[in-house]
GROMACS .gro file of C-alpha atoms in nm:
model
  430
    1UNK     CA    1   2.692  -1.515  12.643
    2UNK     CA    2   3.015  -1.356  12.766
    3UNK     CA    3   3.190  -1.481  12.454
    4UNK     CA    4   2.924  -1.317  12.238
    5UNK     CA    5   2.959  -0.989  12.425
    6UNK     CA    6   3.338  -0.999  12.387
    7UNK     CA    7   3.307  -1.061  12.013
    8UNK     CA    8   3.104  -0.742  11.961
    9UNK     CA    9   3.289  -0.518  12.208
   10UNK     CA   10   3.483  -0.331  11.940
   11UNK     CA   11   3.168  -0.291  11.734
   12UNK     CA   12   2.975  -0.151  12.030
   13UNK     CA   13   3.261   0.088  12.107
   14UNK     CA   14   3.257   0.215  11.748
   15UNK     CA   15   2.881   0.260  11.772
   16UNK     CA   16   2.908   0.447  12.100
   17UNK     CA   17   3.168   0.691  11.966
   18UNK     CA   18   2.974   0.743  11.645
   19UNK     CA   19   2.653   0.819  11.833
   20UNK     CA   20   2.829   1.056  12.076
   21UNK     CA   21   2.948   1.250  11.771
   22UNK     CA   22   2.603   1.227  11.615
   23UNK     CA   23   2.432   1.348  11.932
   24UNK     CA   24   2.671   1.644  11.947
   25UNK     CA   25   2.607   1.718  11.581
   26UNK     CA   26   2.229   1.695  11.612
   27UNK     CA   27   2.229   1.964  11.882
   28UNK     CA   28   2.511   2.194  11.772
   29UNK     CA   29   2.360   2.233  11.423
   30UNK     CA   30   2.031   2.392  11.540
   31UNK     CA   31   2.207   2.594  11.811
   32UNK     CA   32   2.445   2.741  11.553
   33UNK     CA   33   2.152   2.802  11.318
   34UNK     CA   34   1.977   3.013  11.580
   35UNK     CA   35   2.301   3.200  11.652
   36UNK     CA   36   2.322   3.283  11.280
   37UNK     CA   37   1.962   3.421  11.296
   38UNK     CA   38   1.844   3.182  11.027
   39UNK     CA   39   1.469   3.135  11.006
   40UNK     CA   40   1.306   2.812  11.111
   41UNK     CA   41   1.207   2.755  10.748
   42UNK     CA   42   1.574   2.774  10.653
   43UNK     CA   43   1.659   2.516  10.919
   44UNK     CA   44   1.379   2.296  10.785
   45UNK     CA   45   1.519   2.314  10.433
   46UNK     CA   46   1.864   2.181  10.515
   47UNK     CA   47   1.706   1.933  10.758
   48UNK     CA   48   1.517   1.799  10.457
   49UNK     CA   49   1.851   1.756  10.281
   50UNK     CA   50   1.953   1.521  10.563
   51UNK     CA   51   1.643   1.304  10.532
   52UNK     CA   52   1.675   1.288  10.154
   53UNK     CA   53   2.031   1.163  10.192
   54UNK     CA   54   1.925   0.911  10.455
   55UNK     CA   55   1.645   0.768  10.242
   56UNK     CA   56   1.866   0.749   9.933
   57UNK     CA   57   2.133   0.561  10.127
   58UNK     CA   58   1.883   0.289  10.223
   59UNK     CA   59   1.865   0.205   9.852
   60UNK     CA   60   2.220   0.277   9.733
   61UNK     CA   61   2.452   0.163  10.014
   62UNK     CA   62   2.380  -0.212   9.982
   63UNK     CA   63   2.504  -0.194   9.623
   64UNK     CA   64   2.838  -0.053   9.738
   65UNK     CA   65   2.866  -0.315  10.013
   66UNK     CA   66   2.816  -0.591   9.759
   67UNK     CA   67   3.096  -0.449   9.545
   68UNK     CA   68   3.371  -0.364   9.797
   69UNK     CA   69   3.268  -0.508  10.135
   70UNK     CA   70   3.156  -0.377  10.471
   71UNK     CA   71   3.483  -0.248  10.613
   72UNK     CA   72   3.574  -0.034  10.313
   73UNK     CA   73   3.224   0.110  10.289
   74UNK     CA   74   3.217   0.184  10.662
   75UNK     CA   75   3.553   0.360  10.637
   76UNK     CA   76   3.428   0.575  10.351
   77UNK     CA   77   3.102   0.659  10.529
   78UNK     CA   78   3.267   0.762  10.857
   79UNK     CA   79   3.505   0.977  10.654
   80UNK     CA   80   3.205   1.144  10.491
   81UNK     CA   81   3.051   1.209  10.834
   82UNK     CA   82   3.370   1.379  10.950
   83UNK     CA   83   3.398   1.584  10.631
   84UNK     CA   84   3.033   1.693  10.643
   85UNK     CA   85   3.041   1.829  10.999
   86UNK     CA   86   3.382   1.992  10.953
   87UNK     CA   87   3.258   2.166  10.639
   88UNK     CA   88   2.957   2.294  10.833
   89UNK     CA   89   3.198   2.465  11.072
   90UNK     CA   90   3.417   2.595  10.790
   91UNK     CA   91   3.147   2.717  10.547
   92UNK     CA   92   2.867   2.877  10.749
   93UNK     CA   93   2.613   2.924  10.473
   94UNK     CA   94   2.272   2.764  10.483
   95UNK     CA   95   2.279   2.684  10.110
   96UNK     CA   96   2.601   2.488  10.152
   97UNK     CA   97   2.461   2.321  10.462
   98UNK     CA   98   2.186   2.160  10.251
   99UNK     CA   99   2.454   1.956  10.072
  100UNK     CA  100   2.654   1.890  10.390
  101UNK     CA  101   2.347   1.765  10.575
  102UNK     CA  102   2.250   1.543  10.281
  103UNK     CA  103   2.598   1.387  10.291
  104UNK     CA  104   2.560   1.334  10.665
  105UNK     CA  105   2.223   1.166  10.626
  106UNK     CA  106   2.355   0.939  10.354
  107UNK     CA  107   2.660   0.842  10.560
  108UNK     CA  108   2.483   0.773  10.890
  109UNK     CA  109   2.223   0.553  10.722
  110UNK     CA  110   2.492   0.348  10.552
  111UNK     CA  111   2.686   0.324  10.877
  112UNK     CA  112   2.386   0.164  11.045
  113UNK     CA  113   2.376  -0.092  10.764
  114UNK     CA  114   2.738  -0.193  10.820
  115UNK     CA  115   2.717  -0.196  11.201
  116UNK     CA  116   2.399  -0.402  11.210
  117UNK     CA  117   2.529  -0.646  10.949
  118UNK     CA  118   2.845  -0.696  11.152
  119UNK     CA  119   2.645  -0.738  11.473
  120UNK     CA  120   2.420  -0.994  11.309
  121UNK     CA  121   2.721  -1.211  11.226
  122UNK     CA  122   2.809  -1.236  11.596
  123UNK     CA  123   2.465  -1.327  11.736
  124UNK     CA  124   2.247  -1.637  11.744
  125UNK     CA  125   1.874  -1.685  11.781
  126UNK     CA  126   1.933  -1.745  12.153
  127UNK     CA  127   2.096  -1.407  12.223
  128UNK     CA  128   1.981  -1.190  11.932
  129UNK     CA  129   1.724  -1.000  12.137
  130UNK     CA  130   1.963  -0.922  12.421
  131UNK     CA  131   2.252  -0.809  12.203
  132UNK     CA  132   2.030  -0.603  11.976
  133UNK     CA  133   1.880  -0.436  12.286
  134UNK     CA  134   2.232  -0.355  12.404
  135UNK     CA  135   2.298  -0.203  12.063
  136UNK     CA  136   1.989   0.018  12.090
  137UNK     CA  137   2.082   0.122  12.445
  138UNK     CA  138   2.431   0.208  12.323
  139UNK     CA  139   2.289   0.435  12.053
  140UNK     CA  140   2.063   0.612  12.302
  141UNK     CA  141   2.335   0.660  12.564
  142UNK     CA  142   2.576   0.787  12.300
  143UNK     CA  143   2.326   1.035  12.159
  144UNK     CA  144   2.234   1.175  12.501
  145UNK     CA  145   2.601   1.198  12.600
  146UNK     CA  146   2.686   1.385  12.281
  147UNK     CA  147   2.413   1.642  12.342
  148UNK     CA  148   2.563   1.721  12.682
  149UNK     CA  149   2.896   1.811  12.517
  150UNK     CA  150   2.745   2.126  12.364
  151UNK     CA  151   2.755   2.331  12.690
  152UNK     CA  152   3.128   2.258  12.715
  153UNK     CA  153   3.212   2.464  12.405
  154UNK     CA  154   3.100   2.764  12.201
  155UNK     CA  155   2.873   2.676  11.906
  156UNK     CA  156   2.949   3.013  11.744
  157UNK     CA  157   3.305   2.907  11.658
  158UNK     CA  158   3.454   2.594  11.509
  159UNK     CA  159   3.559   2.415  11.830
  160UNK     CA  160   3.254   2.190  11.868
  161UNK     CA  161   3.248   2.114  11.497
  162UNK     CA  162   3.611   2.004  11.514
  163UNK     CA  163   3.541   1.794  11.825
  164UNK     CA  164   3.254   1.626  11.642
  165UNK     CA  165   3.478   1.546  11.346
  166UNK     CA  166   3.740   1.400  11.578
  167UNK     CA  167   3.483   1.179  11.749
  168UNK     CA  168   3.356   1.049  11.417
  169UNK     CA  169   3.712   0.964  11.316
  170UNK     CA  170   3.777   0.788  11.647
  171UNK     CA  171   3.465   0.578  11.589
  172UNK     CA  172   3.635   0.424  11.290
  173UNK     CA  173   3.929   0.279  11.483
  174UNK     CA  174   3.771  -0.004  11.690
  175UNK     CA  175   3.585  -0.154  11.394
  176UNK     CA  176   3.868  -0.100  11.147
  177UNK     CA  177   4.112  -0.280  11.379
  178UNK     CA  178   3.873  -0.560  11.474
  179UNK     CA  179   3.993  -0.915  11.408
  180UNK     CA  180   3.636  -1.039  11.355
  181UNK     CA  181   3.569  -1.185  11.010
  182UNK     CA  182   3.382  -0.964  10.766
  183UNK     CA  183   3.006  -1.014  10.761
  184UNK     CA  184   2.827  -1.157  10.461
  185UNK     CA  185   2.685  -0.907  10.209
  186UNK     CA  186   2.324  -0.803  10.276
  187UNK     CA  187   2.041  -0.925  10.060
  188UNK     CA  188   1.878  -0.680   9.825
  189UNK     CA  189   1.539  -0.563   9.951
  190UNK     CA  190   1.256  -0.452   9.727
  191UNK     CA  191   0.943  -0.260   9.813
  192UNK     CA  192   0.592  -0.214   9.678
  193UNK     CA  193   0.421   0.088   9.834
  194UNK     CA  194   0.083   0.049   9.654
  195UNK     CA  195   0.068  -0.318   9.745
  196UNK     CA  196   0.162  -0.239  10.102
  197UNK     CA  197  -0.116   0.019  10.122
  198UNK     CA  198  -0.372  -0.230   9.994
  199UNK     CA  199  -0.263  -0.475  10.262
  200UNK     CA  200  -0.231  -0.232  10.556
  201UNK     CA  201  -0.347   0.125  10.493
  202UNK     CA  202  -0.304   0.217  10.860
  203UNK     CA  203   0.062   0.111  10.853
  204UNK     CA  204   0.142   0.322  10.546
  205UNK     CA  205  -0.042   0.634  10.660
  206UNK     CA  206   0.088   0.582  11.013
  207UNK     CA  207   0.442   0.544  10.878
  208UNK     CA  208   0.424   0.880  10.700
  209UNK     CA  209   0.283   1.051  11.010
  210UNK     CA  210   0.538   0.884  11.239
  211UNK     CA  211   0.812   1.013  11.011
  212UNK     CA  212   0.662   1.363  11.009
  213UNK     CA  213   0.650   1.364  11.389
  214UNK     CA  214   1.004   1.244  11.447
  215UNK     CA  215   1.146   1.449  11.159
  216UNK     CA  216   0.992   1.770  11.288
  217UNK     CA  217   1.108   1.712  11.644
  218UNK     CA  218   1.457   1.584  11.573
  219UNK     CA  219   1.537   1.870  11.337
  220UNK     CA  220   1.354   2.154  11.513
  221UNK     CA  221   1.355   2.047  11.878
  222UNK     CA  222   1.694   2.210  11.929
  223UNK     CA  223   1.566   2.529  11.767
  224UNK     CA  224   1.269   2.521  12.005
  225UNK     CA  225   1.494   2.501  12.312
  226UNK     CA  226   1.692   2.804  12.195
  227UNK     CA  227   1.389   3.012  12.097
  228UNK     CA  228   1.225   2.972  12.440
  229UNK     CA  229   1.544   3.083  12.616
  230UNK     CA  230   1.675   2.757  12.763
  231UNK     CA  231   2.048   2.730  12.820
  232UNK     CA  232   2.238   2.470  12.621
  233UNK     CA  233   2.251   2.245  12.929
  234UNK     CA  234   1.876   2.280  12.988
  235UNK     CA  235   1.809   2.219  12.619
  236UNK     CA  236   2.020   1.904  12.625
  237UNK     CA  237   1.824   1.779  12.926
  238UNK     CA  238   1.494   1.847  12.748
  239UNK     CA  239   1.607   1.644  12.447
  240UNK     CA  240   1.736   1.368  12.674
  241UNK     CA  241   1.405   1.361  12.866
  242UNK     CA  242   1.214   1.290  12.547
  243UNK     CA  243   1.447   1.004  12.455
  244UNK     CA  244   1.424   0.864  12.808
  245UNK     CA  245   1.044   0.865  12.792
  246UNK     CA  246   1.065   0.674  12.466
  247UNK     CA  247   1.298   0.410  12.612
  248UNK     CA  248   1.076   0.354  12.916
  249UNK     CA  249   0.754   0.315  12.717
  250UNK     CA  250   0.873   0.077  12.446
  251UNK     CA  251   0.810  -0.249  12.629
  252UNK     CA  252   0.472  -0.157  12.787
  253UNK     CA  253   0.337  -0.035  12.454
  254UNK     CA  254   0.468  -0.343  12.278
  255UNK     CA  255   0.315  -0.583  12.528
  256UNK     CA  256  -0.019  -0.405  12.506
  257UNK     CA  257  -0.019  -0.424  12.126
  258UNK     CA  258   0.060  -0.796  12.137
  259UNK     CA  259  -0.250  -0.860  12.349
  260UNK     CA  260  -0.511  -0.661  12.157
  261UNK     CA  261  -0.586  -0.500  11.824
  262UNK     CA  262  -0.275  -0.291  11.753
  263UNK     CA  263  -0.492  -0.017  11.605
  264UNK     CA  264  -0.649   0.040  11.948
  265UNK     CA  265  -0.300   0.101  12.088
  266UNK     CA  266  -0.233   0.340  11.797
  267UNK     CA  267  -0.546   0.537  11.889
  268UNK     CA  268  -0.440   0.551  12.254
  269UNK     CA  269  -0.086   0.664  12.166
  270UNK     CA  270  -0.224   0.935  11.941
  271UNK     CA  271  -0.449   1.067  12.216
  272UNK     CA  272  -0.161   1.073  12.466
  273UNK     CA  273   0.047   1.258  12.206
  274UNK     CA  274  -0.222   1.519  12.142
  275UNK     CA  275  -0.270   1.593  12.510
  276UNK     CA  276   0.103   1.602  12.588
  277UNK     CA  277   0.186   1.831  12.295
  278UNK     CA  278  -0.093   2.075  12.381
  279UNK     CA  279   0.026   2.084  12.742
  280UNK     CA  280   0.380   2.157  12.622
  281UNK     CA  281   0.256   2.437  12.395
  282UNK     CA  282   0.106   2.622  12.694
  283UNK     CA  283   0.388   2.536  12.936
  284UNK     CA  284   0.652   2.763  12.785
  285UNK     CA  285   0.778   2.979  13.068
  286UNK     CA  286   0.719   2.707  13.326
  287UNK     CA  287   1.003   2.560  13.528
  288UNK     CA  288   1.252   2.344  13.337
  289UNK     CA  289   1.148   2.044  13.548
  290UNK     CA  290   0.791   2.079  13.419
  291UNK     CA  291   0.915   2.093  13.060
  292UNK     CA  292   1.128   1.784  13.112
  293UNK     CA  293   0.831   1.589  13.247
  294UNK     CA  294   0.603   1.683  12.959
  295UNK     CA  295   0.881   1.608  12.708
  296UNK     CA  296   0.913   1.257  12.855
  297UNK     CA  297   0.537   1.208  12.807
  298UNK     CA  298   0.565   1.315  12.443
  299UNK     CA  299   0.863   1.088  12.389
  300UNK     CA  300   0.674   0.794  12.536
  301UNK     CA  301   0.458   0.783  12.222
  302UNK     CA  302   0.647   0.984  11.959
  303UNK     CA  303   0.904   0.719  11.867
  304UNK     CA  304   0.731   0.387  11.957
  305UNK     CA  305   0.443   0.443  11.713
  306UNK     CA  306   0.662   0.354  11.414
  307UNK     CA  307   0.719   0.006  11.555
  308UNK     CA  308   0.341  -0.033  11.588
  309UNK     CA  309   0.307   0.033  11.215
  310UNK     CA  310   0.573  -0.226  11.132
  311UNK     CA  311   0.417  -0.487  11.360
  312UNK     CA  312   0.068  -0.432  11.216
  313UNK     CA  313   0.188  -0.463  10.857
  314UNK     CA  314   0.378  -0.783  10.937
  315UNK     CA  315   0.068  -0.929  11.101
  316UNK     CA  316  -0.082  -0.930  10.750
  317UNK     CA  317   0.227  -1.055  10.567
  318UNK     CA  318   0.322  -1.394  10.433
  319UNK     CA  319   0.662  -1.529  10.546
  320UNK     CA  320   0.841  -1.430  10.224
  321UNK     CA  321   0.713  -1.070  10.241
  322UNK     CA  322   0.865  -0.947  10.569
  323UNK     CA  323   1.169  -0.777  10.417
  324UNK     CA  324   0.968  -0.622  10.135
  325UNK     CA  325   0.720  -0.477  10.384
  326UNK     CA  326   0.990  -0.342  10.612
  327UNK     CA  327   1.163  -0.175  10.318
  328UNK     CA  328   0.838  -0.017  10.200
  329UNK     CA  329   0.761   0.118  10.545
  330UNK     CA  330   1.111   0.262  10.566
  331UNK     CA  331   1.044   0.460  10.249
  332UNK     CA  332   0.709   0.588  10.380
  333UNK     CA  333   0.881   0.690  10.703
  334UNK     CA  334   1.145   0.873  10.502
  335UNK     CA  335   0.877   1.061  10.309
  336UNK     CA  336   0.731   1.176  10.639
  337UNK     CA  337   1.065   1.291  10.776
  338UNK     CA  338   1.116   1.499  10.462
  339UNK     CA  339   0.774   1.664  10.478
  340UNK     CA  340   0.754   1.711  10.857
  341UNK     CA  341   1.017   1.986  10.906
  342UNK     CA  342   0.914   2.169  10.588
  343UNK     CA  343   0.556   2.198  10.710
  344UNK     CA  344   0.643   2.296  11.066
  345UNK     CA  345   0.918   2.550  10.991
  346UNK     CA  346   0.699   2.826  10.838
  347UNK     CA  347   0.440   2.783  11.113
  348UNK     CA  348   0.705   2.833  11.383
  349UNK     CA  349   0.832   3.145  11.204
  350UNK     CA  350   0.478   3.286  11.190
  351UNK     CA  351   0.341   3.192  11.534
  352UNK     CA  352   0.645   3.129  11.752
  353UNK     CA  353   0.818   2.822  11.901
  354UNK     CA  354   0.504   2.690  12.074
  355UNK     CA  355   0.357   2.627  11.729
  356UNK     CA  356   0.593   2.328  11.695
  357UNK     CA  357   0.387   2.133  11.946
  358UNK     CA  358   0.055   2.251  11.808
  359UNK     CA  359   0.151   2.102  11.471
  360UNK     CA  360   0.279   1.784  11.639
  361UNK     CA  361  -0.057   1.760  11.816
  362UNK     CA  362  -0.229   1.780  11.476
  363UNK     CA  363  -0.006   1.498  11.346
  364UNK     CA  364  -0.090   1.286  11.650
  365UNK     CA  365  -0.462   1.358  11.602
  366UNK     CA  366  -0.442   1.247  11.238
  367UNK     CA  367  -0.256   0.932  11.344
  368UNK     CA  368  -0.513   0.845  11.608
  369UNK     CA  369  -0.812   0.942  11.394
  370UNK     CA  370  -0.705   0.736  11.094
  371UNK     CA  371  -0.639   0.430  11.309
  372UNK     CA  372  -0.986   0.467  11.463
  373UNK     CA  373  -1.142   0.496  11.118
  374UNK     CA  374  -0.963   0.181  11.002
  375UNK     CA  375  -1.101  -0.006  11.304
  376UNK     CA  376  -1.449   0.075  11.175
  377UNK     CA  377  -1.358  -0.021  10.819
  378UNK     CA  378  -1.201  -0.363  10.878
  379UNK     CA  379  -1.234  -0.632  11.139
  380UNK     CA  380  -0.925  -0.705  11.346
  381UNK     CA  381  -0.890  -1.058  11.209
  382UNK     CA  382  -0.956  -0.985  10.841
  383UNK     CA  383  -0.649  -1.077  10.635
  384UNK     CA  384  -0.450  -1.176  10.944
  385UNK     CA  385  -0.180  -1.431  10.862
  386UNK     CA  386   0.019  -1.435  11.186
  387UNK     CA  387   0.042  -1.234  11.504
  388UNK     CA  388   0.402  -1.112  11.495
  389UNK     CA  389   0.589  -1.006  11.806
  390UNK     CA  390   0.628  -0.633  11.862
  391UNK     CA  391   0.993  -0.536  11.815
  392UNK     CA  392   1.084  -0.251  12.052
  393UNK     CA  393   1.307   0.009  11.892
  394UNK     CA  394   1.453   0.333  12.011
  395UNK     CA  395   1.458   0.566  11.715
  396UNK     CA  396   1.749   0.806  11.727
  397UNK     CA  397   1.799   1.114  11.504
  398UNK     CA  398   1.732   0.874  11.211
  399UNK     CA  399   1.439   0.680  11.079
  400UNK     CA  400   1.562   0.382  11.276
  401UNK     CA  401   1.767   0.072  11.205
  402UNK     CA  402   1.817   0.008  10.837
  403UNK     CA  403   1.564  -0.252  10.731
  404UNK     CA  404   1.775  -0.367  10.438
  405UNK     CA  405   2.037  -0.506  10.674
  406UNK     CA  406   2.058  -0.874  10.763
  407UNK     CA  407   1.975  -0.807  11.128
  408UNK     CA  408   1.632  -0.681  11.026
  409UNK     CA  409   1.583  -0.974  10.794
  410UNK     CA  410   1.686  -1.228  11.058
  411UNK     CA  411   1.458  -1.059  11.309
  412UNK     CA  412   1.169  -1.114  11.071
  413UNK     CA  413   1.266  -1.476  11.025
  414UNK     CA  414   1.280  -1.523  11.401
  415UNK     CA  415   0.931  -1.380  11.424
  416UNK     CA  416   0.807  -1.653  11.193
  417UNK     CA  417   0.918  -1.928  11.428
  418UNK     CA  418   0.834  -1.748  11.752
  419UNK     CA  419   0.636  -1.942  12.012
  420UNK     CA  420   0.385  -1.658  12.006
  421UNK     CA  421   0.320  -1.686  11.632
  422UNK     CA  422  -0.036  -1.806  11.591
  423UNK     CA  423  -0.171  -1.903  11.248
  424UNK     CA  424  -0.515  -1.752  11.207
  425UNK     CA  425  -0.735  -1.705  10.902
  426UNK     CA  426  -0.648  -1.712  10.538
  427UNK     CA  427  -0.588  -1.377  10.372
  428UNK     CA  428  -0.899  -1.199  10.258
  429UNK     CA  429  -0.917  -0.907  10.015
  430UNK     CA  430  -0.938  -0.552  10.152
   0.00000   0.00000   0.00000
């Protein structure tokens, strides 16, 4: 185990530095937007540019990796991340920021592909879960740490943007200088959204809603903290509280979904989300400690619900369909992250910052309501091929780990041979 940890040390260090820079970027962008007096709709527009770039990269980046290899692609992508944030500091115009944010989304998605591919080369079935968990913890710690760098500088000048660019560049060094052999090229993943919907409607609809929830929060949460008058330090703590709540709830939610109909857990998570968001919407003006607590409750269900969708869809999949299903769900999630900020932005401009959580409550209600309706429409065991293990994930300011990477594919293969995999009934039509 120690040998495995040593072999991925440089990779983890690169990931940590990259996520520190990304956490700083994800908070300084909305803070600077508020300082420029841009409307929430404007922020939503260039946030959509980011999600478009991210989704496109899930399809395009594997082709580049196949042509020139992981290290060269990773070098190019980190360079793009540095350029994008530095240009945001140099050209403060929301129209230009649409392009810069799209470049950033494209580059961070591709960077996940390279990092996870490299990590997968260094793990075995015996330690895959532990090392991948360390990877997720590293991303979370880095993101939170980066957000706490904002109070150390002035977002109204270029200092924090330059610092972010420097951190991105530093993230390149450990991986570029690693003596580990290059990982094998990733397999090409295909997707079939209509077929996926016929198999698991709740996973597809839930994927879109999960994307809308996370996209709205990740792109407008920083705006919310500024509009209600929190300091940058208090805002960073609010964002960190939500991520912490997500990390703490992943395993309990996963275990519960492994022991019962996953759709029941989806309904429960949606109800918790509705209540927590409504409480937050009426808690503006309360003590920061109260806001942190409610944010942790929201986070406990906001990010884990995507993994529920993935697990439910894979329960209905044949062994050779895992990658195809994961890719399709990634696209549905991306669609949600594009639509989420665009729908919330105008509402926040019209009704104030509290409207963010009213809209999130509506999304949670739709998520819970649709899952409940599907319970009435189809028996739990209908079409079930195998009960796949819930894979806990901590979703950062991205739609999550790139499902086209080998680590995702190997995770699906491991699920097939898991001791908990129980063959049930033959597939039945919807």
